[in-house]
């Protein structure tokens, strides 16, 4: 059985690394918010490489399971991922423009559906749903009216915000975890100390 003190130090060190990773993500997110064009290009290249590597892994898995009913489906999906990854890596700016247009249309349709749904249903969250719909519609229109120039910063902005909030979440988990481990360790040490109360001293002397 592992020593509780050693286990506590190991957990505290693990939570420390988690907080450090969160700090790096926060720094990367802040840098991305300043240089949104670079963040957009980086996110596109990362997306392309993920597609390419995922397609290669899927193709190897399909070849390994050849003879099964899903062999050709796995090959087709892997080939599409590989082709999409190559296209994204070779044309990151064009991919960013296409994805920005797609995001603008999603914002528009989502905003319209929320607005119409809130007016028709008029549920308990009417005001909040109406505000969400108006915000989505406005955001979609802003991105669409500034397209294709908006493709230079929209995806990078979302990517940087995702890094920022993920980093903040990891920092909170790391700091909170270290605090909990420290409290448990202190409580364990306190429980292991002898009780100096008079009753315990009398019991100990009688024994």
Short mmCIF file of N, CA, C and O in Angstrom, two decimals, residues 34-162:
data_model
loop_
_atom_site.label_atom_id
_atom_site.label_comp_id
_atom_site.label_asym_id
_atom_site.label_seq_id
_atom_site.Cartn_x
_atom_site.Cartn_y
_atom_site.Cartn_z
N UNK A 34 -4.65 38.81 -29.48
CA UNK A 34 -3.92 39.96 -30.02
C UNK A 34 -3.61 39.75 -31.49
O UNK A 34 -3.75 40.66 -32.31
N UNK A 35 -3.19 38.54 -31.85
CA UNK A 35 -2.83 38.23 -33.24
C UNK A 35 -3.85 37.22 -33.78
O UNK A 35 -3.58 36.02 -33.92
N UNK A 36 -5.05 37.72 -34.08
CA UNK A 36 -6.13 36.82 -34.51
C UNK A 36 -5.86 36.20 -35.88
O UNK A 36 -6.28 35.08 -36.15
N UNK A 37 -5.15 36.92 -36.75
CA UNK A 37 -4.83 36.36 -38.06
C UNK A 37 -3.93 35.15 -37.93
O UNK A 37 -4.14 34.12 -38.60
N UNK A 38 -2.92 35.24 -37.09
CA UNK A 38 -2.02 34.10 -36.86
C UNK A 38 -2.79 32.96 -36.20
O UNK A 38 -2.58 31.78 -36.53
N UNK A 39 -3.68 33.29 -35.27
CA UNK A 39 -4.47 32.26 -34.61
C UNK A 39 -5.38 31.55 -35.60
O UNK A 39 -5.57 30.33 -35.53
N UNK A 40 -5.96 32.30 -36.54
CA UNK A 40 -6.80 31.68 -37.57
C UNK A 40 -5.99 30.72 -38.42
O UNK A 40 -6.41 29.57 -38.67
N UNK A 41 -4.83 31.15 -38.88
CA UNK A 41 -3.99 30.29 -39.71
C UNK A 41 -3.53 29.06 -38.92
O UNK A 41 -3.53 27.94 -39.45
N UNK A 42 -3.18 29.26 -37.65
CA UNK A 42 -2.75 28.14 -36.82
C UNK A 42 -3.87 27.14 -36.62
O UNK A 42 -3.65 25.92 -36.69
N UNK A 43 -5.07 27.64 -36.37
CA UNK A 43 -6.20 26.73 -36.16
C UNK A 43 -6.52 25.95 -37.42
O UNK A 43 -6.86 24.76 -37.35
N UNK A 44 -6.39 26.58 -38.59
CA UNK A 44 -6.65 25.87 -39.83
C UNK A 44 -5.61 24.78 -40.09
O UNK A 44 -5.94 23.66 -40.49
N UNK A 45 -4.35 25.11 -39.86
CA UNK A 45 -3.30 24.11 -40.05
C UNK A 45 -3.45 22.96 -39.04
O UNK A 45 -3.27 21.78 -39.41
N UNK A 46 -3.79 23.30 -37.82
CA UNK A 46 -4.01 22.25 -36.82
C UNK A 46 -5.20 21.37 -37.20
O UNK A 46 -5.13 20.14 -37.08
N UNK A 47 -6.25 22.00 -37.68
CA UNK A 47 -7.43 21.26 -38.13
C UNK A 47 -7.08 20.33 -39.30
O UNK A 47 -7.49 19.16 -39.35
N UNK A 48 -6.29 20.84 -40.24
CA UNK A 48 -5.88 20.04 -41.38
C UNK A 48 -5.03 18.84 -40.98
O UNK A 48 -5.25 17.71 -41.47
N UNK A 49 -4.07 19.05 -40.09
CA UNK A 49 -3.22 17.96 -39.64
C UNK A 49 -4.00 16.93 -38.85
O UNK A 49 -3.74 15.72 -38.93
N UNK A 50 -4.97 17.39 -38.06
CA UNK A 50 -5.82 16.44 -37.33
C UNK A 50 -6.63 15.57 -38.28
O UNK A 50 -6.76 14.35 -38.08
N UNK A 51 -7.16 16.19 -39.33
CA UNK A 51 -7.89 15.41 -40.34
C UNK A 51 -6.98 14.41 -41.03
O UNK A 51 -7.34 13.25 -41.24
N UNK A 52 -5.78 14.87 -41.39
CA UNK A 52 -4.85 14.00 -42.10
C UNK A 52 -4.41 12.83 -41.24
O UNK A 52 -4.45 11.66 -41.68
N UNK A 53 -4.00 13.10 -40.01
CA UNK A 53 -3.55 12.03 -39.12
C UNK A 53 -4.71 11.10 -38.77
O UNK A 53 -4.54 9.86 -38.75
N UNK A 54 -5.88 11.67 -38.52
CA UNK A 54 -7.05 10.84 -38.24
C UNK A 54 -7.41 9.95 -39.43
O UNK A 54 -7.78 8.78 -39.26
N UNK A 55 -7.28 10.49 -40.65
CA UNK A 55 -7.55 9.69 -41.83
C UNK A 55 -6.56 8.55 -42.00
O UNK A 55 -6.93 7.42 -42.36
N UNK A 56 -5.28 8.82 -41.74
CA UNK A 56 -4.26 7.77 -41.85
C UNK A 56 -4.49 6.67 -40.82
O UNK A 56 -4.42 5.47 -41.13
N UNK A 57 -4.79 7.09 -39.59
CA UNK A 57 -5.08 6.10 -38.54
C UNK A 57 -6.32 5.29 -38.89
O UNK A 57 -6.36 4.06 -38.73
N UNK A 58 -7.37 5.96 -39.41
CA UNK A 58 -8.57 5.25 -39.81
C UNK A 58 -8.32 4.29 -40.96
O UNK A 58 -8.88 3.19 -41.00
N UNK A 59 -7.46 4.68 -41.90
CA UNK A 59 -7.14 3.80 -43.02
C UNK A 59 -6.38 2.57 -42.54
O UNK A 59 -6.65 1.44 -42.97
N UNK A 60 -5.42 2.76 -41.64
CA UNK A 60 -4.69 1.62 -41.08
C UNK A 60 -5.62 0.69 -40.31
O UNK A 60 -5.49 -0.54 -40.40
N UNK A 61 -6.55 1.28 -39.58
CA UNK A 61 -7.52 0.46 -38.84
C UNK A 61 -8.43 -0.31 -39.79
O UNK A 61 -8.76 -1.48 -39.54
N UNK A 62 -8.83 0.34 -40.90
CA UNK A 62 -9.68 -0.34 -41.88
C UNK A 62 -8.93 -1.49 -42.55
O UNK A 62 -9.49 -2.57 -42.77
N UNK A 63 -7.66 -1.27 -42.88
CA UNK A 63 -6.85 -2.33 -43.49
C UNK A 63 -6.66 -3.49 -42.51
O UNK A 63 -6.70 -4.67 -42.89
N UNK A 64 -6.47 -3.15 -41.24
CA UNK A 64 -6.29 -4.19 -40.22
C UNK A 64 -7.55 -5.03 -40.04
O UNK A 64 -7.46 -6.22 -39.68
N UNK A 65 -8.72 -4.43 -40.27
CA UNK A 65 -9.98 -5.17 -40.11
C UNK A 65 -10.60 -5.51 -41.46
O UNK A 65 -11.83 -5.54 -41.59
N UNK A 66 -9.76 -5.71 -42.48
CA UNK A 66 -10.30 -6.06 -43.80
C UNK A 66 -11.00 -7.42 -43.72
O UNK A 66 -10.62 -8.30 -42.96
N UNK A 67 -12.03 -7.53 -44.54
CA UNK A 67 -12.86 -8.72 -44.51
C UNK A 67 -14.13 -8.51 -43.72
O UNK A 67 -15.06 -9.33 -43.82
N UNK A 68 -14.20 -7.44 -42.94
CA UNK A 68 -15.42 -7.16 -42.18
C UNK A 68 -16.43 -6.43 -43.07
O UNK A 68 -16.13 -6.00 -44.19
N UNK A 69 -17.64 -6.30 -42.55
CA UNK A 69 -18.71 -5.66 -43.31
C UNK A 69 -18.48 -4.16 -43.49
O UNK A 69 -19.05 -3.54 -44.39
N UNK A 70 -17.67 -3.56 -42.60
CA UNK A 70 -17.48 -2.11 -42.63
C UNK A 70 -16.13 -1.72 -43.22
O UNK A 70 -15.69 -0.58 -43.04
N UNK A 71 -15.49 -2.64 -43.93
CA UNK A 71 -14.15 -2.36 -44.46
C UNK A 71 -14.18 -1.19 -45.45
O UNK A 71 -13.45 -0.21 -45.31
N UNK A 72 -15.04 -1.29 -46.46
CA UNK A 72 -15.06 -0.26 -47.49
C UNK A 72 -15.57 1.08 -46.96
O UNK A 72 -15.11 2.15 -47.38
N UNK A 73 -16.50 1.03 -46.02
CA UNK A 73 -16.96 2.27 -45.41
C UNK A 73 -15.82 2.96 -44.65
O UNK A 73 -15.63 4.18 -44.76
N UNK A 74 -15.03 2.17 -43.93
CA UNK A 74 -13.88 2.73 -43.23
C UNK A 74 -12.85 3.30 -44.18
O UNK A 74 -12.26 4.37 -43.93
N UNK A 75 -12.64 2.63 -45.31
CA UNK A 75 -11.68 3.12 -46.30
C UNK A 75 -12.15 4.44 -46.91
O UNK A 75 -11.36 5.39 -47.07
N UNK A 76 -13.45 4.52 -47.24
CA UNK A 76 -13.98 5.74 -47.85
C UNK A 76 -13.90 6.91 -46.87
O UNK A 76 -13.48 8.02 -47.24
N UNK A 77 -14.29 6.69 -45.62
CA UNK A 77 -14.24 7.76 -44.62
C UNK A 77 -12.80 8.20 -44.38
O UNK A 77 -12.51 9.41 -44.30
N UNK A 78 -11.88 7.26 -44.30
CA UNK A 78 -10.47 7.60 -44.10
C UNK A 78 -9.93 8.37 -45.29
O UNK A 78 -9.18 9.35 -45.12
N UNK A 79 -10.30 7.96 -46.50
CA UNK A 79 -9.83 8.66 -47.70
C UNK A 79 -10.37 10.09 -47.75
O UNK A 79 -9.64 11.03 -48.12
N UNK A 80 -11.63 10.27 -47.37
CA UNK A 80 -12.20 11.61 -47.34
C UNK A 80 -11.49 12.49 -46.31
O UNK A 80 -11.21 13.67 -46.57
N UNK A 81 -11.17 11.92 -45.14
CA UNK A 81 -10.45 12.69 -44.12
C UNK A 81 -9.05 13.07 -44.60
O UNK A 81 -8.60 14.20 -44.38
N UNK A 82 -8.38 12.15 -45.26
CA UNK A 82 -7.04 12.44 -45.77
C UNK A 82 -7.10 13.52 -46.84
O UNK A 82 -6.31 14.47 -46.84
N UNK A 83 -8.06 13.40 -47.76
CA UNK A 83 -8.20 14.40 -48.82
C UNK A 83 -8.55 15.77 -48.23
O UNK A 83 -7.97 16.79 -48.63
N UNK A 84 -9.47 15.79 -47.27
CA UNK A 84 -9.84 17.07 -46.65
C UNK A 84 -8.67 17.66 -45.89
O UNK A 84 -8.44 18.88 -45.93
N UNK A 85 -7.90 16.83 -45.21
CA UNK A 85 -6.73 17.33 -44.50
C UNK A 85 -5.70 17.94 -45.43
O UNK A 85 -5.12 19.01 -45.14
N UNK A 86 -5.46 17.31 -46.57
CA UNK A 86 -4.50 17.84 -47.54
C UNK A 86 -4.98 19.17 -48.10
O UNK A 86 -4.20 20.13 -48.25
N UNK A 87 -6.28 19.25 -48.40
CA UNK A 87 -6.83 20.51 -48.93
C UNK A 87 -6.71 21.63 -47.91
O UNK A 87 -6.32 22.76 -48.24
N UNK A 88 -7.04 21.33 -46.65
CA UNK A 88 -6.98 22.37 -45.61
C UNK A 88 -5.54 22.83 -45.40
O UNK A 88 -5.27 24.03 -45.26
N UNK A 89 -4.58 21.90 -45.40
CA UNK A 89 -3.18 22.27 -45.18
C UNK A 89 -2.64 23.09 -46.36
O UNK A 89 -1.90 24.06 -46.16
N UNK A 90 -3.03 22.74 -47.56
CA UNK A 90 -2.53 23.46 -48.74
C UNK A 90 -3.24 24.78 -48.97
O UNK A 90 -2.66 25.71 -49.53
N UNK A 91 -4.49 24.89 -48.53
CA UNK A 91 -5.26 26.13 -48.75
C UNK A 91 -5.92 26.57 -47.44
O UNK A 91 -7.15 26.54 -47.32
N UNK A 92 -5.13 26.98 -46.45
CA UNK A 92 -5.74 27.36 -45.17
C UNK A 92 -6.60 28.61 -45.25
O UNK A 92 -7.62 28.71 -44.55
N UNK A 93 -6.21 29.56 -46.10
CA UNK A 93 -7.00 30.80 -46.18
C UNK A 93 -8.36 30.56 -46.83
O UNK A 93 -9.38 31.07 -46.35
N UNK A 94 -8.37 29.77 -47.90
CA UNK A 94 -9.65 29.44 -48.52
C UNK A 94 -10.55 28.64 -47.61
O UNK A 94 -11.77 28.84 -47.57
N UNK A 95 -9.95 27.72 -46.85
CA UNK A 95 -10.72 26.94 -45.88
C UNK A 95 -11.30 27.85 -44.80
O UNK A 95 -12.45 27.68 -44.38
N UNK A 96 -10.51 28.82 -44.35
CA UNK A 96 -10.99 29.76 -43.33
C UNK A 96 -12.17 30.57 -43.86
O UNK A 96 -13.15 30.81 -43.13
N UNK A 97 -12.11 30.98 -45.12
CA UNK A 97 -13.22 31.73 -45.70
C UNK A 97 -14.49 30.87 -45.74
O UNK A 97 -15.58 31.34 -45.40
N UNK A 98 -14.33 29.61 -46.18
CA UNK A 98 -15.50 28.73 -46.27
C UNK A 98 -16.09 28.45 -44.89
O UNK A 98 -17.32 28.49 -44.70
N UNK A 99 -15.24 28.17 -43.91
CA UNK A 99 -15.74 27.89 -42.56
C UNK A 99 -16.35 29.13 -41.92
O UNK A 99 -17.31 29.02 -41.14
N UNK A 100 -15.80 30.30 -42.22
CA UNK A 100 -16.39 31.53 -41.68
C UNK A 100 -17.78 31.78 -42.26
O UNK A 100 -18.69 32.18 -41.54
N UNK A 101 -17.93 31.53 -43.55
CA UNK A 101 -19.25 31.64 -44.16
C UNK A 101 -20.23 30.66 -43.53
O UNK A 101 -21.39 30.99 -43.22
N UNK A 102 -19.76 29.43 -43.31
CA UNK A 102 -20.60 28.41 -42.68
C UNK A 102 -20.99 28.82 -41.27
O UNK A 102 -22.15 28.66 -40.85
N UNK A 103 -20.02 29.38 -40.51
CA UNK A 103 -20.32 29.84 -39.14
C UNK A 103 -21.33 30.98 -39.15
O UNK A 103 -22.24 31.03 -38.31
N UNK A 104 -21.20 31.91 -40.11
CA UNK A 104 -22.15 33.02 -40.21
C UNK A 104 -23.56 32.52 -40.49
O UNK A 104 -24.54 32.99 -39.89
N UNK A 105 -23.68 31.54 -41.39
CA UNK A 105 -25.00 30.97 -41.69
C UNK A 105 -25.57 30.24 -40.48
O UNK A 105 -26.79 30.28 -40.25
N UNK A 106 -24.71 29.57 -39.72
CA UNK A 106 -25.19 28.90 -38.51
C UNK A 106 -25.71 29.91 -37.49
O UNK A 106 -26.76 29.71 -36.87
N UNK A 107 -24.97 31.01 -37.32
CA UNK A 107 -25.42 32.06 -36.40
C UNK A 107 -26.76 32.63 -36.85
O UNK A 107 -27.66 32.87 -36.04
N UNK A 108 -26.89 32.87 -38.16
CA UNK A 108 -28.13 33.44 -38.68
C UNK A 108 -29.31 32.50 -38.47
O UNK A 108 -30.36 32.91 -37.94
N UNK A 109 -29.17 31.26 -38.90
CA UNK A 109 -30.28 30.31 -38.77
C UNK A 109 -30.62 30.05 -37.31
O UNK A 109 -31.79 29.98 -36.91
N UNK A 110 -29.56 29.88 -36.47
CA UNK A 110 -29.82 29.66 -35.04
C UNK A 110 -30.51 30.85 -34.40
O UNK A 110 -31.42 30.69 -33.58
N UNK A 111 -30.09 32.07 -34.77
CA UNK A 111 -30.73 33.26 -34.22
C UNK A 111 -32.17 33.39 -34.64
O UNK A 111 -33.05 33.72 -33.82
N UNK A 112 -32.45 33.11 -35.92
CA UNK A 112 -33.82 33.20 -36.41
C UNK A 112 -34.71 32.18 -35.71
O UNK A 112 -35.84 32.49 -35.28
N UNK A 113 -34.23 30.93 -35.58
CA UNK A 113 -35.03 29.89 -34.93
C UNK A 113 -35.30 30.24 -33.47
O UNK A 113 -36.41 30.01 -32.96
N UNK A 114 -34.30 30.79 -32.78
CA UNK A 114 -34.51 31.16 -31.38
C UNK A 114 -35.51 32.32 -31.26
O UNK A 114 -36.35 32.32 -30.36
N UNK A 115 -35.39 33.29 -32.16
CA UNK A 115 -36.33 34.42 -32.12
C UNK A 115 -37.76 33.95 -32.37
O UNK A 115 -38.68 34.29 -31.62
N UNK A 116 -37.94 33.17 -33.42
CA UNK A 116 -39.28 32.68 -33.76
C UNK A 116 -39.81 31.77 -32.65
O UNK A 116 -40.98 31.87 -32.23
N UNK A 117 -38.94 30.87 -32.15
CA UNK A 117 -39.38 29.96 -31.10
C UNK A 117 -39.76 30.68 -29.82
O UNK A 117 -40.75 30.33 -29.17
N UNK A 118 -39.00 31.71 -29.45
CA UNK A 118 -39.32 32.44 -28.23
C UNK A 118 -40.63 33.20 -28.35
O UNK A 118 -41.40 33.28 -27.40
N UNK A 119 -40.90 33.75 -29.54
CA UNK A 119 -42.14 34.50 -29.74
C UNK A 119 -43.35 33.56 -29.77
O UNK A 119 -44.41 33.86 -29.23
N UNK A 120 -43.17 32.39 -30.41
CA UNK A 120 -44.29 31.45 -30.54
C UNK A 120 -44.58 30.75 -29.22
O UNK A 120 -45.74 30.66 -28.78
N UNK A 121 -43.54 30.25 -28.56
CA UNK A 121 -43.74 29.45 -27.35
C UNK A 121 -44.01 30.34 -26.14
O UNK A 121 -44.91 30.07 -25.34
N UNK A 122 -43.23 31.41 -25.99
CA UNK A 122 -43.35 32.32 -24.84
C UNK A 122 -43.30 31.55 -23.51
O UNK A 122 -44.19 31.65 -22.66
N UNK A 123 -42.22 30.76 -23.36
CA UNK A 123 -42.04 29.98 -22.16
C UNK A 123 -41.46 30.81 -21.03
O UNK A 123 -41.34 32.04 -21.11
N UNK A 124 -41.05 30.13 -19.95
CA UNK A 124 -40.51 30.86 -18.79
C UNK A 124 -39.16 31.54 -19.10
O UNK A 124 -38.79 32.51 -18.42
N UNK A 125 -38.43 31.04 -20.08
CA UNK A 125 -37.15 31.63 -20.47
C UNK A 125 -37.31 32.52 -21.71
O UNK A 125 -36.39 32.63 -22.52
N UNK A 126 -38.47 33.16 -21.84
CA UNK A 126 -38.76 33.95 -23.04
C UNK A 126 -37.72 35.05 -23.27
O UNK A 126 -37.17 35.19 -24.35
N UNK A 127 -37.45 35.84 -22.24
CA UNK A 127 -36.54 36.96 -22.40
C UNK A 127 -35.12 36.51 -22.74
O UNK A 127 -34.46 37.08 -23.61
N UNK A 128 -34.65 35.47 -22.05
CA UNK A 128 -33.29 34.97 -22.29
C UNK A 128 -33.17 34.37 -23.69
O UNK A 128 -32.19 34.60 -24.39
N UNK A 129 -34.17 33.59 -24.12
CA UNK A 129 -34.14 33.00 -25.45
C UNK A 129 -34.22 34.08 -26.53
O UNK A 129 -33.55 34.01 -27.56
N UNK A 130 -35.03 35.11 -26.29
CA UNK A 130 -35.13 36.22 -27.24
C UNK A 130 -33.79 36.95 -27.36
O UNK A 130 -33.36 37.30 -28.47
N UNK A 131 -33.13 37.15 -26.25
CA UNK A 131 -31.82 37.81 -26.26
C UNK A 131 -30.79 36.97 -26.99
O UNK A 131 -29.98 37.49 -27.78
N UNK A 132 -30.79 35.66 -26.75
CA UNK A 132 -29.87 34.76 -27.45
C UNK A 132 -30.10 34.79 -28.96
O UNK A 132 -29.14 34.82 -29.75
N UNK A 133 -31.37 34.75 -29.35
CA UNK A 133 -31.67 34.79 -30.78
C UNK A 133 -31.23 36.09 -31.42
O UNK A 133 -30.66 36.09 -32.53
N UNK A 134 -31.49 37.20 -30.76
CA UNK A 134 -31.08 38.50 -31.31
C UNK A 134 -29.56 38.60 -31.41
O UNK A 134 -29.02 39.12 -32.39
N UNK A 135 -28.86 38.08 -30.39
CA UNK A 135 -27.40 38.13 -30.41
C UNK A 135 -26.85 37.26 -31.54
O UNK A 135 -25.92 37.66 -32.26
N UNK A 136 -27.39 36.04 -31.70
CA UNK A 136 -26.94 35.17 -32.78
C UNK A 136 -27.20 35.76 -34.15
O UNK A 136 -26.35 35.69 -35.05
N UNK A 137 -28.37 36.38 -34.33
CA UNK A 137 -28.71 37.00 -35.61
C UNK A 137 -27.78 38.18 -35.90
O UNK A 137 -27.26 38.32 -37.02
N UNK A 138 -27.52 39.00 -34.89
CA UNK A 138 -26.64 40.14 -35.08
C UNK A 138 -25.21 39.70 -35.38
O UNK A 138 -24.55 40.25 -36.27
N UNK A 139 -24.74 38.68 -34.66
CA UNK A 139 -23.39 38.18 -34.89
C UNK A 139 -23.25 37.60 -36.29
O UNK A 139 -22.25 37.83 -36.99
N UNK A 140 -24.25 36.85 -36.73
CA UNK A 140 -24.21 36.30 -38.08
C UNK A 140 -24.18 37.37 -39.15
O UNK A 140 -23.45 37.27 -40.13
N UNK A 141 -24.98 38.42 -38.96
CA UNK A 141 -25.01 39.50 -39.93
C UNK A 141 -23.68 40.26 -39.97
O UNK A 141 -23.18 40.62 -41.04
N UNK A 142 -23.09 40.49 -38.80
CA UNK A 142 -21.81 41.19 -38.75
C UNK A 142 -20.71 40.39 -39.47
O UNK A 142 -19.91 40.95 -40.22
N UNK A 143 -20.67 39.09 -39.21
CA UNK A 143 -19.66 38.25 -39.87
C UNK A 143 -19.92 38.18 -41.37
O UNK A 143 -18.98 38.25 -42.17
N UNK A 144 -21.18 38.08 -41.76
CA UNK A 144 -21.52 37.92 -43.18
C UNK A 144 -21.25 39.21 -43.95
O UNK A 144 -20.71 39.16 -45.07
N UNK A 145 -21.56 40.36 -43.39
CA UNK A 145 -21.36 41.63 -44.09
C UNK A 145 -19.87 41.95 -44.26
O UNK A 145 -19.49 42.65 -45.21
N UNK A 146 -19.04 41.44 -43.36
CA UNK A 146 -17.61 41.72 -43.45
C UNK A 146 -16.84 40.60 -44.13
O UNK A 146 -15.62 40.61 -44.16
N UNK A 147 -17.55 39.60 -44.67
CA UNK A 147 -16.90 38.48 -45.34
C UNK A 147 -16.39 38.93 -46.72
O UNK A 147 -17.06 39.73 -47.37
N UNK A 148 -15.24 38.48 -47.22
CA UNK A 148 -14.34 37.47 -46.64
C UNK A 148 -13.30 38.01 -45.67
O UNK A 148 -12.51 37.25 -45.14
N UNK A 149 -13.30 39.34 -45.44
CA UNK A 149 -12.30 39.88 -44.51
C UNK A 149 -12.49 39.34 -43.11
O UNK A 149 -11.51 39.19 -42.34
N UNK A 150 -13.72 39.01 -42.74
CA UNK A 150 -13.97 38.48 -41.40
C UNK A 150 -13.32 37.13 -41.17
O UNK A 150 -13.10 36.72 -40.02
N UNK A 151 -13.00 36.42 -42.27
CA UNK A 151 -12.37 35.11 -42.12
C UNK A 151 -10.96 35.23 -41.56
O UNK A 151 -10.38 34.23 -41.11
N UNK A 152 -10.39 36.43 -41.57
CA UNK A 152 -9.03 36.62 -41.05
C UNK A 152 -9.00 36.64 -39.53
O UNK A 152 -7.93 36.44 -38.94
N UNK A 153 -10.15 36.90 -38.88
CA UNK A 153 -10.12 37.03 -37.43
C UNK A 153 -11.20 36.25 -36.70
O UNK A 153 -11.05 35.98 -35.50
N UNK A 154 -12.28 35.86 -37.36
CA UNK A 154 -13.40 35.23 -36.65
C UNK A 154 -12.98 33.88 -36.06
O UNK A 154 -13.12 33.62 -34.85
N UNK A 155 -12.43 33.00 -36.89
CA UNK A 155 -12.05 31.68 -36.41
C UNK A 155 -10.92 31.77 -35.40
O UNK A 155 -10.90 31.03 -34.41
N UNK A 156 -9.96 32.66 -35.65
CA UNK A 156 -8.89 32.85 -34.69
C UNK A 156 -9.39 33.36 -33.36
O UNK A 156 -8.89 32.98 -32.30
N UNK A 157 -10.41 34.24 -33.40
CA UNK A 157 -11.00 34.75 -32.18
C UNK A 157 -11.67 33.64 -31.38
O UNK A 157 -11.47 33.51 -30.16
N UNK A 158 -12.47 32.80 -32.07
CA UNK A 158 -13.12 31.68 -31.39
C UNK A 158 -12.10 30.69 -30.84
O UNK A 158 -12.23 30.18 -29.72
N UNK A 159 -11.07 30.41 -31.63
CA UNK A 159 -10.03 29.48 -31.21
C UNK A 159 -9.29 30.00 -29.98
O UNK A 159 -9.04 29.26 -29.02
N UNK A 160 -8.98 31.29 -29.97
CA UNK A 160 -8.27 31.88 -28.84
C UNK A 160 -9.14 31.91 -27.59
O UNK A 160 -8.67 31.65 -26.47
N UNK A 161 -10.44 32.23 -27.76
CA UNK A 161 -11.34 32.23 -26.61
C UNK A 161 -11.49 30.82 -26.03
O UNK A 161 -11.56 30.65 -24.80
N UNK A 162 -11.53 29.81 -26.91
CA UNK A 162 -11.61 28.43 -26.43
C UNK A 162 -10.37 28.07 -25.63
O UNK A 162 -10.47 27.45 -24.55
#
